[in-house]
Coordinates of C-alpha atoms in Angstrom, one line a residue:
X484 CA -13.3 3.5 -33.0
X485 CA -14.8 6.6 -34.8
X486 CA -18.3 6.1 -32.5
X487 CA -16.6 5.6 -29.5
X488 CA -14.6 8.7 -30.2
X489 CA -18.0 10.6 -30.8
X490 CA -19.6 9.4 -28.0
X491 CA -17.5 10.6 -25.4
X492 CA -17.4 13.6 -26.9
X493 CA -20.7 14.1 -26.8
X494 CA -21.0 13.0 -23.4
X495 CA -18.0 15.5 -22.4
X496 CA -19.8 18.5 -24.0
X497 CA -23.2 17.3 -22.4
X498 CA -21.4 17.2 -19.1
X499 CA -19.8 21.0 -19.7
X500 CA -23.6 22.2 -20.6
X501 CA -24.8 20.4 -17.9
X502 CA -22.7 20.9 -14.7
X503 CA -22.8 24.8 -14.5
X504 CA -26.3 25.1 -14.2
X505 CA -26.1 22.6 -11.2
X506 CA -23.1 24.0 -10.0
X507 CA -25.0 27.8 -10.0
X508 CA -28.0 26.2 -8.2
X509 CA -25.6 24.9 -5.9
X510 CA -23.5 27.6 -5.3
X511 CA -26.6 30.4 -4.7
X512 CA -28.0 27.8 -2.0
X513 CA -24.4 27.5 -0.6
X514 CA -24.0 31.7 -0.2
X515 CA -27.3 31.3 1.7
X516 CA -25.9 29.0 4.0
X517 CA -22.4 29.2 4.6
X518 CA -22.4 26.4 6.8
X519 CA -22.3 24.6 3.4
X520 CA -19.9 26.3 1.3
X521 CA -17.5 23.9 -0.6
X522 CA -14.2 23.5 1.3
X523 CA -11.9 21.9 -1.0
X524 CA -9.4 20.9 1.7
X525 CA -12.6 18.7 4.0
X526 CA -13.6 17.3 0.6
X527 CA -10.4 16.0 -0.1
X528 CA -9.1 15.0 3.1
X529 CA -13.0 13.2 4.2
X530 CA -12.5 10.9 0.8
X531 CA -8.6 9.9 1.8
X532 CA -9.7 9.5 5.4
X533 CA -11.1 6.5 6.8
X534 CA -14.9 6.3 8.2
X535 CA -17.5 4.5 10.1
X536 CA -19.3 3.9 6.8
X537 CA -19.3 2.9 3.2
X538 CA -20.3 5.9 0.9
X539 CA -23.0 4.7 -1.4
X540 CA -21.8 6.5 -5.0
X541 CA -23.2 9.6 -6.1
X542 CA -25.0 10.1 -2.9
X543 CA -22.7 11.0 -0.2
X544 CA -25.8 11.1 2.4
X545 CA -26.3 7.4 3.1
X546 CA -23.6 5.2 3.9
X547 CA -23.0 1.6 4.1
X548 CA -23.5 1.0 7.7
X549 CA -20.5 -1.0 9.2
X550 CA -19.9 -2.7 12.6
X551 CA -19.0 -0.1 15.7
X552 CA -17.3 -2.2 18.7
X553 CA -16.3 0.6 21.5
X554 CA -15.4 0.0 25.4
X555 CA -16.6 2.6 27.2
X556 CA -14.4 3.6 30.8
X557 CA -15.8 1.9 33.8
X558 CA -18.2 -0.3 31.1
X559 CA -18.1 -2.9 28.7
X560 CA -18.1 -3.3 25.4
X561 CA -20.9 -1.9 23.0
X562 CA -21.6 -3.1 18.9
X563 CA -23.8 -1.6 17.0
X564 CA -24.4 -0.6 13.6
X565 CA -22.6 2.7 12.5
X566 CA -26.1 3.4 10.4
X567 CA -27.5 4.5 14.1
X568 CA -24.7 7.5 13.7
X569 CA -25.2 9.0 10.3
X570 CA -25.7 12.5 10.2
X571 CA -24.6 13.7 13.3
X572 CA -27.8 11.4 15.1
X573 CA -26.8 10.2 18.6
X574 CA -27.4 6.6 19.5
X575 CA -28.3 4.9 23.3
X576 CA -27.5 1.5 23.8
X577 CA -26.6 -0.4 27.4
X578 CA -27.6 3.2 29.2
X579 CA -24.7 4.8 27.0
X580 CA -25.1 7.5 24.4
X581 CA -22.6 7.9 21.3
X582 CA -22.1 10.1 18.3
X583 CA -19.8 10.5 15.7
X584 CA -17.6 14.1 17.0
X585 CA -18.2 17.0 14.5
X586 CA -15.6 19.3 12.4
X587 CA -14.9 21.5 15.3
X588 CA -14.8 18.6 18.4
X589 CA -11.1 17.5 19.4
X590 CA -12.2 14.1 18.5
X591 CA -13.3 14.7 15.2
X592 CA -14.3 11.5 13.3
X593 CA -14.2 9.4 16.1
X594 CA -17.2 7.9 18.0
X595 CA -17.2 9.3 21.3
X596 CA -19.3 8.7 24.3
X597 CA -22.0 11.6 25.8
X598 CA -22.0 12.3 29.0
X599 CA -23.2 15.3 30.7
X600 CA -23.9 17.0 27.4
X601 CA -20.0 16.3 26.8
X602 CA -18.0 14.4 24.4
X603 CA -15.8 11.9 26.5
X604 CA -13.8 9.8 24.2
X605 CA -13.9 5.8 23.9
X606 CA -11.3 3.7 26.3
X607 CA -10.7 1.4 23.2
X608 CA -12.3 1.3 19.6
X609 CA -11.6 -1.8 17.3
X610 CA -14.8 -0.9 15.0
X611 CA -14.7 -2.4 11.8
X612 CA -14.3 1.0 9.7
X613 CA -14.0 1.8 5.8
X614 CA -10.3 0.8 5.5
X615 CA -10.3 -2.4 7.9
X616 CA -13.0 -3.4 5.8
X617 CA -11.2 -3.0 2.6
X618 CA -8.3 -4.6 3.7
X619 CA -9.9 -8.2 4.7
X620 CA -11.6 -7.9 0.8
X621 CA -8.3 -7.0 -0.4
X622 CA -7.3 -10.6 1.4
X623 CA -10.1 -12.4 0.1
X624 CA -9.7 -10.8 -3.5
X625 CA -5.8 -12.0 -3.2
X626 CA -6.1 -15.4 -1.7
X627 CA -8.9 -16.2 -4.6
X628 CA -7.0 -15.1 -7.2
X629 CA -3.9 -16.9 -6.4
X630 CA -5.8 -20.3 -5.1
X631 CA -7.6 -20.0 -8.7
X632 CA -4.3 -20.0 -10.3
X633 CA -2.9 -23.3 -7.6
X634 CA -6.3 -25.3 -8.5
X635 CA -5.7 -24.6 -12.0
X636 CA -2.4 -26.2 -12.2
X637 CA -3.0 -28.8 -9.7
X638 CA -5.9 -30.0 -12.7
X639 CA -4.0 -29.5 -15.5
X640 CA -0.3 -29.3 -15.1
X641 CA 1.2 -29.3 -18.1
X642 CA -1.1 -27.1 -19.3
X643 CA -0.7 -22.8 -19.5
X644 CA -3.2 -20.6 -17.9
X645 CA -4.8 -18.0 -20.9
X646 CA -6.9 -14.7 -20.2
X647 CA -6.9 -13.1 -16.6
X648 CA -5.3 -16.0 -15.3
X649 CA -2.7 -15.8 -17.5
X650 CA -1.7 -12.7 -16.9
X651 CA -1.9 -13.5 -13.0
X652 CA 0.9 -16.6 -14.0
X653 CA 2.8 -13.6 -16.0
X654 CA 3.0 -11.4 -12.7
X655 CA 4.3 -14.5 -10.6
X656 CA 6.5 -15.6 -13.3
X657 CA 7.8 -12.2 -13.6
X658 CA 8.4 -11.7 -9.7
X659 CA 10.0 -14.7 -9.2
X660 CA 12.5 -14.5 -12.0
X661 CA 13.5 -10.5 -12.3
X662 CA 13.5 -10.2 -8.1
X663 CA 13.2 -13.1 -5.9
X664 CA 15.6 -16.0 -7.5
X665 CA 17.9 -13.5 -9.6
X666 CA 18.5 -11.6 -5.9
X667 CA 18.2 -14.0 -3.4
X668 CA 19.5 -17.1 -5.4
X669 CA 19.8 -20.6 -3.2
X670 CA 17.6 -18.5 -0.1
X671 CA 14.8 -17.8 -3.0
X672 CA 12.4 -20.7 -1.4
X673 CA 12.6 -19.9 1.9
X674 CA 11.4 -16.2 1.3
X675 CA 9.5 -16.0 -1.6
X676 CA 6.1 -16.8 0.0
X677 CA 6.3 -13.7 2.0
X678 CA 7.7 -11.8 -0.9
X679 CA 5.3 -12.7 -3.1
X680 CA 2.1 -12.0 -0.6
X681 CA 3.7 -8.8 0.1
X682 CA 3.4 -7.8 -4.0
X683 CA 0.1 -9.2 -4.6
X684 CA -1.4 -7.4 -1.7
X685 CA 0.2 -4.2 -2.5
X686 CA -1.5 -4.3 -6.1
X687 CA -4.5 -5.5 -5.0
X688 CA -5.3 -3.0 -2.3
X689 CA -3.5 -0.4 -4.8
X690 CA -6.3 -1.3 -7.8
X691 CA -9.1 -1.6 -5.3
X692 CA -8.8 2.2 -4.0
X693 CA -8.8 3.5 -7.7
X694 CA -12.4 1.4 -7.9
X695 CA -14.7 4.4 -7.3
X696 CA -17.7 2.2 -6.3
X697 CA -17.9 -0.5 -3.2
X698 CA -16.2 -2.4 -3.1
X699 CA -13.5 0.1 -4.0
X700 CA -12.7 3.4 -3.0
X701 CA -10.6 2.7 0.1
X702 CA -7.3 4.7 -0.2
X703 CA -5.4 1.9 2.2
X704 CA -1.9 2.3 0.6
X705 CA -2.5 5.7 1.3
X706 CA -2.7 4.9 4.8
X707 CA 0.6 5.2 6.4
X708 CA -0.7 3.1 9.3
X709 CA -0.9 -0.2 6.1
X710 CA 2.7 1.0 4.9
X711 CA 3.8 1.2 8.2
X712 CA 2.7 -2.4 9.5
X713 CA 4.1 -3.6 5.8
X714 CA 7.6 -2.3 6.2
X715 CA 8.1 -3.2 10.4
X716 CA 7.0 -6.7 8.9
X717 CA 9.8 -6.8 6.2
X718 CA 12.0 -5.4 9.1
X719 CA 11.5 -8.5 11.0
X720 CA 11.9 -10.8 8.1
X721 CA 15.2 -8.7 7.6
X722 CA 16.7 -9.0 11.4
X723 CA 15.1 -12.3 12.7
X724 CA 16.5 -14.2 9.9
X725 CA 19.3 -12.5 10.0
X726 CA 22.7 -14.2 9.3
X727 CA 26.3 -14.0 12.1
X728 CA 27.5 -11.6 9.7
X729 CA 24.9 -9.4 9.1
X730 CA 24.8 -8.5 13.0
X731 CA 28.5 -8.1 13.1
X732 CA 28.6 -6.0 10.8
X733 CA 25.9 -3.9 12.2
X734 CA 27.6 -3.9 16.0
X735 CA 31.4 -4.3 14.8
X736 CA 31.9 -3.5 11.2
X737 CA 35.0 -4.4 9.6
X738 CA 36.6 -0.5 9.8
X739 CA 39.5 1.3 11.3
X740 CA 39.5 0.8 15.1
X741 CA 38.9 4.7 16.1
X742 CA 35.8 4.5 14.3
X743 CA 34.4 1.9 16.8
X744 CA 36.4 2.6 19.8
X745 CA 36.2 4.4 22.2
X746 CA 33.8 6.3 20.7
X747 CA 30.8 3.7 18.5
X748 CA 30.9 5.8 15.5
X749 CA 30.1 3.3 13.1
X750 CA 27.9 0.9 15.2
X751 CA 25.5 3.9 15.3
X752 CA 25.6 4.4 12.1
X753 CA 24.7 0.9 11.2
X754 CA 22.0 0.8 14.1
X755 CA 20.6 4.1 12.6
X756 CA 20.2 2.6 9.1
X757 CA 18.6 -0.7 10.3
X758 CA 15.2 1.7 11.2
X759 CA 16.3 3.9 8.1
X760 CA 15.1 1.3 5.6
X761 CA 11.8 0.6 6.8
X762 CA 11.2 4.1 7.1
X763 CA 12.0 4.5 3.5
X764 CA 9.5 2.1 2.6
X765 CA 7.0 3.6 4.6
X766 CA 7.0 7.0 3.1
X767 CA 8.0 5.8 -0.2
X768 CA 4.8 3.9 -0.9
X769 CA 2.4 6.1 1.4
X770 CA 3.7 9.4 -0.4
X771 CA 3.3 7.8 -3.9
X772 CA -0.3 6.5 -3.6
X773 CA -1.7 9.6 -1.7
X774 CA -0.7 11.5 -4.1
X775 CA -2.1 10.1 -7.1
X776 CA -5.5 9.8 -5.4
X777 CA -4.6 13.8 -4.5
X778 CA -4.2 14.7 -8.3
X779 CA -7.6 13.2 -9.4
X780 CA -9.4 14.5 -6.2
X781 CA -8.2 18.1 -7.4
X782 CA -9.0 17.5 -10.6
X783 CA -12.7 17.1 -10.0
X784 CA -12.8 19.9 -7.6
X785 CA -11.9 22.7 -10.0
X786 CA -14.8 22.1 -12.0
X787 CA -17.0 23.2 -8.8
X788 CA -14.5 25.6 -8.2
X789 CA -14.2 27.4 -11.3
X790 CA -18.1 26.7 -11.5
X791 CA -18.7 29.0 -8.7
X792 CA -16.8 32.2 -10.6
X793 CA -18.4 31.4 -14.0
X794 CA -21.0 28.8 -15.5
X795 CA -18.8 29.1 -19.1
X796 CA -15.2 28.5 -17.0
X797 CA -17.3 25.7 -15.3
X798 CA -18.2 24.1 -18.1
X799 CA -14.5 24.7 -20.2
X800 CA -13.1 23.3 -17.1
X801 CA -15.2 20.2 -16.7
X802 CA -14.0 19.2 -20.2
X803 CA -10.3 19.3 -19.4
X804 CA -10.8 18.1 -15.7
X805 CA -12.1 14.9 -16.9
X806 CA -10.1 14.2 -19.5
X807 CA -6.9 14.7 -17.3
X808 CA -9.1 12.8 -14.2
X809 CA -8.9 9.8 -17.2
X810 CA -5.3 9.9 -17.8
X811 CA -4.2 10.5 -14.6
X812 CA -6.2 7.2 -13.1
X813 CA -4.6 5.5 -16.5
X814 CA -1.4 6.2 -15.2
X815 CA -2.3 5.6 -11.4
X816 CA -2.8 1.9 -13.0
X817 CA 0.9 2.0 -13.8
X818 CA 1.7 3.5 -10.5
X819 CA -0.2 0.9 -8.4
X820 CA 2.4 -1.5 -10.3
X821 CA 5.4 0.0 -9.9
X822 CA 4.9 0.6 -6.3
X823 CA 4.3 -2.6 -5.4
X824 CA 7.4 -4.3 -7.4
X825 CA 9.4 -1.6 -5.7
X826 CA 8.2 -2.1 -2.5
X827 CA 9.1 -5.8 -3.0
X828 CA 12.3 -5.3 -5.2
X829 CA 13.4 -3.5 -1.8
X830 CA 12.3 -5.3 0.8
X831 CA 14.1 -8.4 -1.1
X832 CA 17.5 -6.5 -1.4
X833 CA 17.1 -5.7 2.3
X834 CA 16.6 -9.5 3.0
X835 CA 19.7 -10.8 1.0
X836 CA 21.8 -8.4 2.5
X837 CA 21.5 -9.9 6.1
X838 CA 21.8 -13.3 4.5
X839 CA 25.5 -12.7 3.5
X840 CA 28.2 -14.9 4.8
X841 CA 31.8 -14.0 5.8
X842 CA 33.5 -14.6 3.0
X843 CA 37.2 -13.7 4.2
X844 CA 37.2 -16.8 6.2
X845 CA 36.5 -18.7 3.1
X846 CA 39.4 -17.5 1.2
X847 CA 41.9 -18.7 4.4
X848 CA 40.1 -21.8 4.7
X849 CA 41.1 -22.4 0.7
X850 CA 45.0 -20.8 1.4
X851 CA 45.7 -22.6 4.3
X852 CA 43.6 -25.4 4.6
X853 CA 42.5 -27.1 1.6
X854 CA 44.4 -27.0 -1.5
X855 CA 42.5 -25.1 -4.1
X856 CA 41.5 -27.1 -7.3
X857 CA 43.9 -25.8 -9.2
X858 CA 46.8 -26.7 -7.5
X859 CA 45.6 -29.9 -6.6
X860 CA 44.7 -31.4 -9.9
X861 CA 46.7 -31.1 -12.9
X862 CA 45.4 -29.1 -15.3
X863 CA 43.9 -30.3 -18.4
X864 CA 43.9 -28.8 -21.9
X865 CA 41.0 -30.2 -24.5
X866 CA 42.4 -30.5 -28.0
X867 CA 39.5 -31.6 -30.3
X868 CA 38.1 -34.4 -29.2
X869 CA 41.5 -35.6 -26.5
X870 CA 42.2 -34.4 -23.0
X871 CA 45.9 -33.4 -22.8
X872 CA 47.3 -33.3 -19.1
X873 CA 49.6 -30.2 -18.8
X874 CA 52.3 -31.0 -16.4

């Protein structure tokens, strides 16, 4: 432990010799140019954005090129390689021209089409960008680990997974028993696939965007378009499977009459609340993951930034940015967790409460129909080992 400890420190105090003579070099050619000053706010918001491309690390320049499929108005459909559109370059294919809009264009980011020397944008654009890409690996990544876990016990079933596979059985075991069964009880089977595919993709895409490298780096939970399209999903499950109950409650709740009629007082309450919950979810998970990949992003960003007032503030800085970079990535570990058993501990309360039943009716059905067991049966007292009827 005493080496490891020593050698990163010494690779922390190389890094705090070493990063404010780059980050002088840098800044004096940046005061030359302004075009390329540092602007924390485009640095931050390109790397949580999506993109036409994969960045290759430490060498934001070249990009893993990526499928571009655009319709163009009165055209067809053109697919090309988004490596034809890096660095501002302009591509002609099928007699049309495209580029990738600059900083200051309406369109920004988006591939546009060229005509008459201006920027008309595409009719439709399903191009398979940064996140879409990230989020079929993130399917692969999750239907592989849980099929490894399935084969495993199909071949030896009375046997315990150990390792990595273990601890994939532990997150399963743990699901099922602390939120699915212990909420959902007799209606556990019937929703627990979904439940459980929605926890497992949330951690997975939530560990792959804290992956720096390919083929990490995509920050899809901090995507409200993925949280979105995750919450309306759980909002179906919720109101399609929804029991008599549930919707009566929701359209004629069981209050005082003058809170439904004339005026629907509680009905719109109710209504209100339905789109309330997958809103919550939504923001809830979005907010959370953005802003973990926020922290780290400003983190590293100070050391340029205090670079370019001193080279010794640089260097003190880069010391402390990393080490809080570290923790803050260790604990973004423990976020990408939490989230995702929130997000499903949630969506499951949401289920079972549109699976409850009228239970009033019950109660009458035992008081005036059939006699409770109680009163029916005589009761019996067990004395030791005899059963003494108590007339």
């Amino acid at each position: 432990m005493k080496k490891i400890a020593h050698i990163i420190f010494t690779a922390l105090i190389f890094m705090a010799l070493s990063v404010p003579v780059h980050a002088e070099s840098t800044v004096h050619e940046k005061t030359e140019n302004e075009e390329h000053a540092l602007d924390p706010k485009e640095i931050i918001f390109e790397h949580l954005g999506d993109g036409y491309g994969w960045e290759v690390p430490f060498n934001h320049h070249k990009r893993i090129p990526l499928p571009v499929i655009v319709k163009v108005k009165d055209g067809g459909f053109h697919i090309f390689m988004s490596s034809h559109l890096d660095n501002g370059a302009e591509y002609t294919t099928g007699g049309c021209t495209f580029r990738i809009a600059g900083k200051k264009s309406p369109y920004k980011g988006k591939v546009v089409q060229i005509v008459d020397d201006k920027e008309v944008p595409t009719t439709i654009d399903i191009s398979i960008t940064k996140n879409v890409a990230a989020l079929l690996l993130s399917i692969v990544f999750v239907s592989w680990l849980l099929i490894w876990l399935a084969r495993f016990h199909k071949r030896n079933p009375n046997k315990a997974p150990r390792k990595g596979l273990g601890f994939i059985e532990l997150l399963v075991v743990f699901i099922w028993d602390s939120v699915v069964k212990s909420t959902l009880k007799d209606k556990a089977y019937k929703f627990a696939p979904y439940l459980m595919t929605v926890f497992f993709f949330i951690f997975g895409m939530n560990l792959l965007g804290l992956v720096v490298v390919f083929p990490g780096g995509a920050n899809l939970t901090g995507n409200i378009a993925v949280t979105l399209v995750l919450a309306v999903l759980t909002f179906l499950v919720t109101n399609i499977f929804g029991t008599k109950h549930y919707w009566k409650e929701i359209f004629w709740p069981d209050v005082p009459l003058w809170l439904k009629f004339p005026l629907p007082i509680m009905p719109l309450i109710e209504i209100f609340g339905m789109f309330t919950k997958p809103a919550a979810l939504t923001v809830r998970l979005f907010a959370n993951m953005m802003g973990g990949h926020m922290i780290v992003l400003v983190l590293t960003l100070l050391i340029f930034i205090f670079s370019a007032i001193n080279p010794v503030a640089g260097g003190a800085t880069t010391v402390v940015s990393v080490l809080f970079s570290v923790f803050m990535l260790l604990i973004d570990v423990l976020v990408s967790f939490i989230q995702a058993y929130v997000f499903t501990m949630l969506s499951t309360i949401f289920i079972s409460l549109a699976q409850e039943k009228e239970h009033h009716k019950e109660e009458e059905k035992e008081k005036n129909g059939s006699t409770p067991v109680s009163s029916a049966a005589p009761a019996v007292q067990t004395v030791g080992a005899q059963k003494v009827k108590l007339h």
